[in-house]
Tab-separated table of C-alpha atoms in Angstrom:
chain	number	residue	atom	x	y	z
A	115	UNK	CA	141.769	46.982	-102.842
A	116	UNK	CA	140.006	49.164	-100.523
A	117	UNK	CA	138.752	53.040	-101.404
A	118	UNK	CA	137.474	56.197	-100.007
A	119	UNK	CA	135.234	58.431	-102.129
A	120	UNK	CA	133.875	61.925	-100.906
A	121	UNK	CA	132.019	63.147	-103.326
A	122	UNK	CA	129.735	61.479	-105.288
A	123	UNK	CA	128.054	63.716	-108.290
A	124	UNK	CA	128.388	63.096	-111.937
A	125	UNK	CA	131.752	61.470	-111.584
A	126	UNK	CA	132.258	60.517	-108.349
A	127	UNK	CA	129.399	57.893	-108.350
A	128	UNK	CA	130.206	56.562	-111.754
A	129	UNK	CA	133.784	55.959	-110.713
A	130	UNK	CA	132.870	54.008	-107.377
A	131	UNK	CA	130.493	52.070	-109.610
A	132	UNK	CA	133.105	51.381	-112.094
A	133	UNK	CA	135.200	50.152	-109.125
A	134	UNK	CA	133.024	47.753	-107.623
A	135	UNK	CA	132.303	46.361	-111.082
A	136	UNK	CA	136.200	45.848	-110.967
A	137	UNK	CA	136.328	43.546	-107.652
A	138	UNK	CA	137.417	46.679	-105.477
A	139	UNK	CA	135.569	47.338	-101.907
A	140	UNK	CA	134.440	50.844	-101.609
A	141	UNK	CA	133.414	53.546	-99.094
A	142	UNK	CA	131.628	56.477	-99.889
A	143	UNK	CA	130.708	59.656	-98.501
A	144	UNK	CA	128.617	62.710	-99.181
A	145	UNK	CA	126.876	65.601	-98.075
A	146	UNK	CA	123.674	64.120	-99.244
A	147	UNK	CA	122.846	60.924	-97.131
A	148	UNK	CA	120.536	59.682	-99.969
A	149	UNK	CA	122.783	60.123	-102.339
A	150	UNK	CA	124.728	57.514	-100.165
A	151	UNK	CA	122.371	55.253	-98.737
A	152	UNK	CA	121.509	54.860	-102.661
A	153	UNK	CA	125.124	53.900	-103.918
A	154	UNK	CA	125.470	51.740	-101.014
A	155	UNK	CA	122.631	49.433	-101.915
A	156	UNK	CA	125.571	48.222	-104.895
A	157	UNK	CA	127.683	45.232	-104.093
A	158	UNK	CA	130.924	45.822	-102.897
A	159	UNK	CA	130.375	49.853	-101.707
A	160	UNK	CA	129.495	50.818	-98.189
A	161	UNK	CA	128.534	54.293	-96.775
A	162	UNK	CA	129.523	55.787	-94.393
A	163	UNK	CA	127.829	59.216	-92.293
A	164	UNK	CA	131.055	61.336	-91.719
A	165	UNK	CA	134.742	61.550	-92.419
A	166	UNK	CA	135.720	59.838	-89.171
A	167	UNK	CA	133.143	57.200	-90.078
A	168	UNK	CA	134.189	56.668	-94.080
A	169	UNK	CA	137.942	56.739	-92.417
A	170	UNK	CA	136.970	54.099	-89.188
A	171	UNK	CA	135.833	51.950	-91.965
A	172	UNK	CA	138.803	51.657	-94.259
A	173	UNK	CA	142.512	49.523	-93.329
A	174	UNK	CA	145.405	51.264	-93.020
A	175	UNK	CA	147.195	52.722	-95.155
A	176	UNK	CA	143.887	54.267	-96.292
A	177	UNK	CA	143.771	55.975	-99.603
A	178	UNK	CA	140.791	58.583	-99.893
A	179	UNK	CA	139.848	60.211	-103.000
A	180	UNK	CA	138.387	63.366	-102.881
A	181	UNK	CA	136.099	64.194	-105.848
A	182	UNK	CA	134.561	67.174	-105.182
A	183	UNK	CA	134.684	71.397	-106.626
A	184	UNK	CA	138.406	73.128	-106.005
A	185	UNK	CA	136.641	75.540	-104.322
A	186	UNK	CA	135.983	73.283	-101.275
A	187	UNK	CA	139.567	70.637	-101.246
A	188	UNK	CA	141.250	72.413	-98.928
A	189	UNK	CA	138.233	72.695	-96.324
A	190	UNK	CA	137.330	68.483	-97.045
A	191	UNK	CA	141.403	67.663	-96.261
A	192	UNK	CA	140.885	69.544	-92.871
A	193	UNK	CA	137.732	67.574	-92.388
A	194	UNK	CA	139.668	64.513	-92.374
A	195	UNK	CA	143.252	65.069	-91.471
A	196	UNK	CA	142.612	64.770	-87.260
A	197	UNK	CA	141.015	61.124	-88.298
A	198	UNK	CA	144.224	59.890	-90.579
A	199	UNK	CA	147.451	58.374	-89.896
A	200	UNK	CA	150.578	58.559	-90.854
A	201	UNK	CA	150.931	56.675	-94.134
A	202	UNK	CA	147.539	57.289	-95.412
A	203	UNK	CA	146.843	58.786	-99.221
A	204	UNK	CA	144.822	61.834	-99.786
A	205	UNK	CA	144.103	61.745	-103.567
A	206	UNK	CA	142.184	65.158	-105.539
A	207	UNK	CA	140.451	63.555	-108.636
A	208	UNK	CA	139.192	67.046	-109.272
A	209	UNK	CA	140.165	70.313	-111.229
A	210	UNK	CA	142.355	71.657	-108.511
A	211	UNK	CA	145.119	74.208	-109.397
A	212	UNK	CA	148.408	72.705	-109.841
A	213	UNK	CA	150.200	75.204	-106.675
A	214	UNK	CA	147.431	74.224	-104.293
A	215	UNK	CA	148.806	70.602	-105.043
A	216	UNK	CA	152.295	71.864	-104.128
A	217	UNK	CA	151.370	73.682	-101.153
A	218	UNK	CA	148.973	70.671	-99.822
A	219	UNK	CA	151.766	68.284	-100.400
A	220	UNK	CA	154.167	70.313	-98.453
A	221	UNK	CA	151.440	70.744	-95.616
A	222	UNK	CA	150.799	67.231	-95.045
A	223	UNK	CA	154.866	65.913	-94.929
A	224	UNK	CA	154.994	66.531	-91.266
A	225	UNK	CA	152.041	64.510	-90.841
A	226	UNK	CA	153.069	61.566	-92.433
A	227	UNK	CA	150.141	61.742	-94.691
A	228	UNK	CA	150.829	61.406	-98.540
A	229	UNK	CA	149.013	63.376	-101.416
A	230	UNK	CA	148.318	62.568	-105.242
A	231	UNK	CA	146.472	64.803	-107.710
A	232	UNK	CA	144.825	63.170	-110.284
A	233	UNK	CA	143.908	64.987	-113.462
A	234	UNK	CA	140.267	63.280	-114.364
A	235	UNK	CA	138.875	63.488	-117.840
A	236	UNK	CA	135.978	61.181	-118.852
A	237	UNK	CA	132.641	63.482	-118.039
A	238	UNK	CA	129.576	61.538	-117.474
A	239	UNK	CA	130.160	59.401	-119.863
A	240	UNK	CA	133.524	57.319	-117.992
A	241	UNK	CA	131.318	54.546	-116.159
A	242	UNK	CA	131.102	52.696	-119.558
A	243	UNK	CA	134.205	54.180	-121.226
A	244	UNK	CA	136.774	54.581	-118.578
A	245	UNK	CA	138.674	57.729	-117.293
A	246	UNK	CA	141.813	59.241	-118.516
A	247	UNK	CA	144.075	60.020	-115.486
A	248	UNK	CA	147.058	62.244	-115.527
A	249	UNK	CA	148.701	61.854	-112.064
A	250	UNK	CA	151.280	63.736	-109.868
A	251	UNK	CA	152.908	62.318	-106.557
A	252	UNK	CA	155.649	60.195	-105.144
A	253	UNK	CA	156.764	57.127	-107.200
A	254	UNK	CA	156.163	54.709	-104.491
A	255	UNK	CA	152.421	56.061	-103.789
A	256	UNK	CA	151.612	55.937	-107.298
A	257	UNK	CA	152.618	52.359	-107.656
A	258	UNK	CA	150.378	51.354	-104.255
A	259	UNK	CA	147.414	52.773	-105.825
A	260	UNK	CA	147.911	51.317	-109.793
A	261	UNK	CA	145.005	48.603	-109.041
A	262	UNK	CA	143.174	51.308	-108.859
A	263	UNK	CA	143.998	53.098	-111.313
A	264	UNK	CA	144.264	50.270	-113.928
A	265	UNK	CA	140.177	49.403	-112.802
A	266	UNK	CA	138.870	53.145	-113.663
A	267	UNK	CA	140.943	53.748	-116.524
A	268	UNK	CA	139.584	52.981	-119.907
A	269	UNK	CA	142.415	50.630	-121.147
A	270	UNK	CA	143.625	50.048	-124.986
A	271	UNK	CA	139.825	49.722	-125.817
A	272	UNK	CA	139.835	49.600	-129.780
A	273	UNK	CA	142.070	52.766	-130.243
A	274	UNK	CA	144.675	52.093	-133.135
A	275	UNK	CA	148.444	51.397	-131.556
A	276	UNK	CA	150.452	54.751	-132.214
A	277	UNK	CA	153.385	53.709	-134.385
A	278	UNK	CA	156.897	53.457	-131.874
A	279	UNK	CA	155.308	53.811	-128.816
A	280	UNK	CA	156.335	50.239	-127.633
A	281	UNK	CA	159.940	52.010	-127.728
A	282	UNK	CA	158.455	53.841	-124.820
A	283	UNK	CA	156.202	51.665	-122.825
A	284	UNK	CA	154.206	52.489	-119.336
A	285	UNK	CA	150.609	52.685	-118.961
A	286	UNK	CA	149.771	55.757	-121.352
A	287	UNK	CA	148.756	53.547	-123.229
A	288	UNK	CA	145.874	51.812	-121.406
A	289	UNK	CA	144.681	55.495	-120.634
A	290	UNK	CA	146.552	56.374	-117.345
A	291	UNK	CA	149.946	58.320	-116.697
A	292	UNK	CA	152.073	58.647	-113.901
A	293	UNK	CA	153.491	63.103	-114.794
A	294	UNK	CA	155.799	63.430	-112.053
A	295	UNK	CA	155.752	65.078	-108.873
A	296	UNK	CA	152.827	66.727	-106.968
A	297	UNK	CA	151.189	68.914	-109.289
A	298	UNK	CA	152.096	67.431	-112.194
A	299	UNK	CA	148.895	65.424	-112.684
A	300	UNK	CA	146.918	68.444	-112.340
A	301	UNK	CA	149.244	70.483	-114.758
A	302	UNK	CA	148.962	68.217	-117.414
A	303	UNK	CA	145.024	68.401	-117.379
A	304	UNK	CA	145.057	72.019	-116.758
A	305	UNK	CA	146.798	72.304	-120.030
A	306	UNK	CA	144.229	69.783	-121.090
A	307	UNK	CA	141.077	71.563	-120.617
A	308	UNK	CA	142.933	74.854	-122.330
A	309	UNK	CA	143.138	72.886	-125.201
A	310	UNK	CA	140.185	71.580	-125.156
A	311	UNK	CA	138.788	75.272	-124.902
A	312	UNK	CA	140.138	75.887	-127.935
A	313	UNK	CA	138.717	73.033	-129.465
A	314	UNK	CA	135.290	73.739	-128.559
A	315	UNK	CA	135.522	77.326	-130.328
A	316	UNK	CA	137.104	75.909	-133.253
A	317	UNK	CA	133.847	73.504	-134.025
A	318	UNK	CA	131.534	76.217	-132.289
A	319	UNK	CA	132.809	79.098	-134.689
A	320	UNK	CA	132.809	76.502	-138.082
A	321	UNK	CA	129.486	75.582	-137.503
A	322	UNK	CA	128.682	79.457	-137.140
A	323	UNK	CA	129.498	80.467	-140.345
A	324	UNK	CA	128.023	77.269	-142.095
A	325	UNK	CA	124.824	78.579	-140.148
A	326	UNK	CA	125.177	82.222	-141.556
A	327	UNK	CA	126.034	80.976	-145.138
A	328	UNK	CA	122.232	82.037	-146.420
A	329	UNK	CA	122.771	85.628	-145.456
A	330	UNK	CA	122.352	86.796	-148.884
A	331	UNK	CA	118.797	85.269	-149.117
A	332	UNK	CA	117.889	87.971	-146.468
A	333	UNK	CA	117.285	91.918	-146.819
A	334	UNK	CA	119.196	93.814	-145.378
A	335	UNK	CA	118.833	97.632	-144.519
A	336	UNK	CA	120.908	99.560	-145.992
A	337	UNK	CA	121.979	102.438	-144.041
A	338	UNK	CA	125.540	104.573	-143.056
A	339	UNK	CA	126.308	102.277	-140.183
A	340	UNK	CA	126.810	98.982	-141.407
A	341	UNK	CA	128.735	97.758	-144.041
A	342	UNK	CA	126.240	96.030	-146.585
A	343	UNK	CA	126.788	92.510	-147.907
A	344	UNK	CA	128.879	92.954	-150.992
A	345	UNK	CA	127.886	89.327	-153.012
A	346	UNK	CA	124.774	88.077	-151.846
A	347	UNK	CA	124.458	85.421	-154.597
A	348	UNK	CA	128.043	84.423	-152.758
A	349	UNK	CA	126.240	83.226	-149.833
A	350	UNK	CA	122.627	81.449	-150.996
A	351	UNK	CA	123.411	78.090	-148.880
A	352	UNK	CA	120.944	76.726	-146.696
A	353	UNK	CA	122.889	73.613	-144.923
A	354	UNK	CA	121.713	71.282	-142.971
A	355	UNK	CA	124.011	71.068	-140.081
A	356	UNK	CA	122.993	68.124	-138.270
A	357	UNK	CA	124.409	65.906	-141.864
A	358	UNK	CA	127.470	68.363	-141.856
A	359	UNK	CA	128.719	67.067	-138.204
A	360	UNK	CA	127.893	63.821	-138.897
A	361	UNK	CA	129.562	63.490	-142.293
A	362	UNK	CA	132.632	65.241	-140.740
A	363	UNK	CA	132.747	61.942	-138.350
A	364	UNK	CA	133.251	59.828	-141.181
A	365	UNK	CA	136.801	59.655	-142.352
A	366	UNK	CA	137.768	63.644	-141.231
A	367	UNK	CA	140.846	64.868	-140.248
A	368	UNK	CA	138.495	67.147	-137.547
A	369	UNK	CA	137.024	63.819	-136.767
A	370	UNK	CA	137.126	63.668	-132.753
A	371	UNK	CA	134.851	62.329	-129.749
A	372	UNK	CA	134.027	66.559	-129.128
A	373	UNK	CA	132.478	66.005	-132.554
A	374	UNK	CA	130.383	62.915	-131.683
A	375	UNK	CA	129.024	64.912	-129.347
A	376	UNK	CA	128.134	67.748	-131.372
A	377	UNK	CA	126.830	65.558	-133.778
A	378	UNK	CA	124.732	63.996	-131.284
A	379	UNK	CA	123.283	67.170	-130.014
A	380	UNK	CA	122.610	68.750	-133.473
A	381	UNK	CA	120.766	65.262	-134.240
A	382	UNK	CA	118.448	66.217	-131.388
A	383	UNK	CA	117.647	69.674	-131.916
A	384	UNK	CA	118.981	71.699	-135.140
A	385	UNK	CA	118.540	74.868	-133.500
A	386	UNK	CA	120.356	74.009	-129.642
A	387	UNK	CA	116.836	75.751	-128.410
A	388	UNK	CA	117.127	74.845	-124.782
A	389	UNK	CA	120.743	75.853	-124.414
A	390	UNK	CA	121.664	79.759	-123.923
A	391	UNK	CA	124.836	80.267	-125.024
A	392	UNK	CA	126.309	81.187	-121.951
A	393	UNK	CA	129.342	79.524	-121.378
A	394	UNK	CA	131.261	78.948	-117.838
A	395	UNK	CA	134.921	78.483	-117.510
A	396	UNK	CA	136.092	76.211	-114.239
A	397	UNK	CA	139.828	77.999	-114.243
A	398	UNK	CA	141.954	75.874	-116.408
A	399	UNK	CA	141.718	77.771	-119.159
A	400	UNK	CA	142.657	80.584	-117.002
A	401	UNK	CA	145.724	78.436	-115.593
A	402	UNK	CA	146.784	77.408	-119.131
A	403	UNK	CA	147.415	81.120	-120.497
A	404	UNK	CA	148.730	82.033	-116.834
A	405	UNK	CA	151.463	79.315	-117.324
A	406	UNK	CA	151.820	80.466	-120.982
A	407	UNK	CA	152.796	83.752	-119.733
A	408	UNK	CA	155.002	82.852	-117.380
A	409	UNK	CA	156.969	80.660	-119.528
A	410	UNK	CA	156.969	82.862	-122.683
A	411	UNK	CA	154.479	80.648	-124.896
A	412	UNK	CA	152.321	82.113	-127.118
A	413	UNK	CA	148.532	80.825	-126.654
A	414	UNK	CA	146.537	83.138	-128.823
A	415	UNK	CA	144.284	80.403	-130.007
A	416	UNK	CA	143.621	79.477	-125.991
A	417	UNK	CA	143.271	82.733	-125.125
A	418	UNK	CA	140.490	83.634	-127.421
A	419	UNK	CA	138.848	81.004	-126.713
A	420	UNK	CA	138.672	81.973	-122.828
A	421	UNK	CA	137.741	85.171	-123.351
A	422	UNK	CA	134.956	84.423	-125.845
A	423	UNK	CA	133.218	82.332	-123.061
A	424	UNK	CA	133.415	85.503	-121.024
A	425	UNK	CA	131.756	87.744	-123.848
A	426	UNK	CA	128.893	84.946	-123.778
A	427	UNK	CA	128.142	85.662	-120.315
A	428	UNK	CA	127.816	89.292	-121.166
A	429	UNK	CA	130.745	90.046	-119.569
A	430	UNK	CA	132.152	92.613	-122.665
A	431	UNK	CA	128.811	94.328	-122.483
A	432	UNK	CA	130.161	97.309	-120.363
A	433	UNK	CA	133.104	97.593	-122.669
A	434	UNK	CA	130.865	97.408	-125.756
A	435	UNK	CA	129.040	100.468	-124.592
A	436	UNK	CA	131.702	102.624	-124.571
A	437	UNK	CA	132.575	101.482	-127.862
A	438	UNK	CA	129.292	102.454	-129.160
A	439	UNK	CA	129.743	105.915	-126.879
A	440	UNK	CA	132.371	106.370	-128.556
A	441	UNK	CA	130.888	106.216	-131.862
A	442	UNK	CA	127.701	108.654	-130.937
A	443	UNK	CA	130.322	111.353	-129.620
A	444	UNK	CA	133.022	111.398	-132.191
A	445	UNK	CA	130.696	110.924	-135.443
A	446	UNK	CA	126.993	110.854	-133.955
A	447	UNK	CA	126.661	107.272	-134.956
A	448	UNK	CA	123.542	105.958	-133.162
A	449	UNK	CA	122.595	102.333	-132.058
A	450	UNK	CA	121.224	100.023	-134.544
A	451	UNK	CA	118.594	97.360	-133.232
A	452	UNK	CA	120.837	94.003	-131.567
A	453	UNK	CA	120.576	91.566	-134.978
A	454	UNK	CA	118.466	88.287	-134.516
């Protein structure tokens, strides 16, 4: 089956790679002409130099995926709307929000042109392990483009077969799902990435306080400000983190591939001493807690989570100032030293 792809960073690439592999003929687009001119040099993908060239080089009905920032769908769709037809596919493989799907959708009925969001979760790692799709978009559309699908998903791999879901059948279990409607795709990863927010903080703040469990091994100053340690001999542990995440992997209940990860990273460098600690968000957890709101769900766990990654990007800083302004003018408390 034939392809478009605009947009060919981390993902994008891997997935037209992944394709090929599979027996499908691709075209590919992006800003960068090396970028292109070096995927094209892989059987089976062709570049193109422009929208109206990736599109003059595709049959009809033409399904183009768009991989490529939210920031910039809307602008890419009116890049290559005057070059479609009616019956061709516009697909967003990106993080888009779940209303821009329904508006875009809407938009492009009187054109004849069809649109499916795909929800794409996989990282840099999905040329070798496959990507987990959620998708949104007419029945019929979804169907056309299942070859597809099927060759970039991950399949049944050696994952364990959950007990009754034969009772339900479709292709969850081969690592791609059909949500519903326009939107839905990107709703259920939305919800997705909140969770895996959450998940993130959970491992991020464990490994914390297994990091801060030789405290008491340290002096301390003890002064009216801060409340001193009460049991030092209650916290005389130096562990060694690296073995913690990796015996976790073995047999835990908090086993999960977010671990493996950690693990991997911890293996490398104990310390993390070439990352930060400032932590972007890309708007999903943002959508999550909006749609939590609005449907009277309690997300506390998300939500803390969200707003943590703001406080690492020094975001609470103003806010923390007038706490400690607070503190100088109502009891004179001054400013201790930040702790290292």
């Amino acid at each position: 089956m034939q392809l478009g792809m605009v947009g060919l960073g981390r993902m994008g690439a891997n997935m037209v790679r992944r394709l090929a592999a599979h027996g499908h003929e691709c075209v590919v687009y992006d800003r960068s002409a090396e970028v292109v001119a070096e995927l094209a040099k892989v059987k089976g993908i062709t570049g193109a130099s422009s929208p109206e060239d990736l599109v003059a080089k595709l049959l009809p009905p033409r399904p183009i995926w768009l991989m490529i920032p939210a920031g910039v769908v809307d602008h890419s769709i009116a890049d290559f709307v005057p070059h479609l037809k009616s019956g061709d596919i516009l697909i967003d493989g990106g993080n888009s929000y779940y209303i821009d799907d329904i508006r875009r959708s809407k938009d492009l009925i009187p054109k004849g042109i069809h649109y499916v969001d795909v929800g794409t979760s996989g990282g840099v790692w999905g040329l070798d392990r496959g990507y987990c799709m959620m998708i949104g978009g007419e029945d019929s559309v979804v169907d056309h483009l299942n070859p597809i699908f099927e060759a970039i998903a991950p399949g049944p791999g050696d994952v364990s077969k959950t007990p009754g879901f034969d009772k339900i059948g479709g292709t969850a279990e081969q690592g791609y799902l059909h949500c519903g409607p326009s939107g839905a795709g990107h709703f259920v990863k939305m919800v997705h990435n909140g969770i895996e927010y959450g998940m993130m903080a959970a491992y991020a703040e464990g490994l914390g306080v297994l990091k801060g469990a030789n405290i008491g091994k340290h002096t301390a100053e003890i002064d009216a400000e801060t409340t001193p340690l009460r049991d030092p001999e209650h916290y005389q542990y130096d562990f060694n983190l690296p073995a913690v995440a990796e015996v976790w992997r073995r047999g835990s209940v908090i086993a999960s591939w977010l671990l493996d990860l950690t693990a991997s990273a911890l293996a490398e460098d104990g310390e993390l001493t070439k990352f930060g600690g400032r932590v972007s968000d890309s708007g999903e957890g943002r959508w999550t807690i909006k749609a939590g709101i609005d449907e009277g769900i309690p997300t506390p766990v998300l939500t803390a989570s969200l707003y943590e990654r703001f406080s690492s990007r020094g975001l609470a800083d103003f806010q923390n100032k007038v706490l400690s302004a607070m503190r100088f003018e109502f009891g004179g408390h001054l400013e201790k030293p930040a702790e290292k």
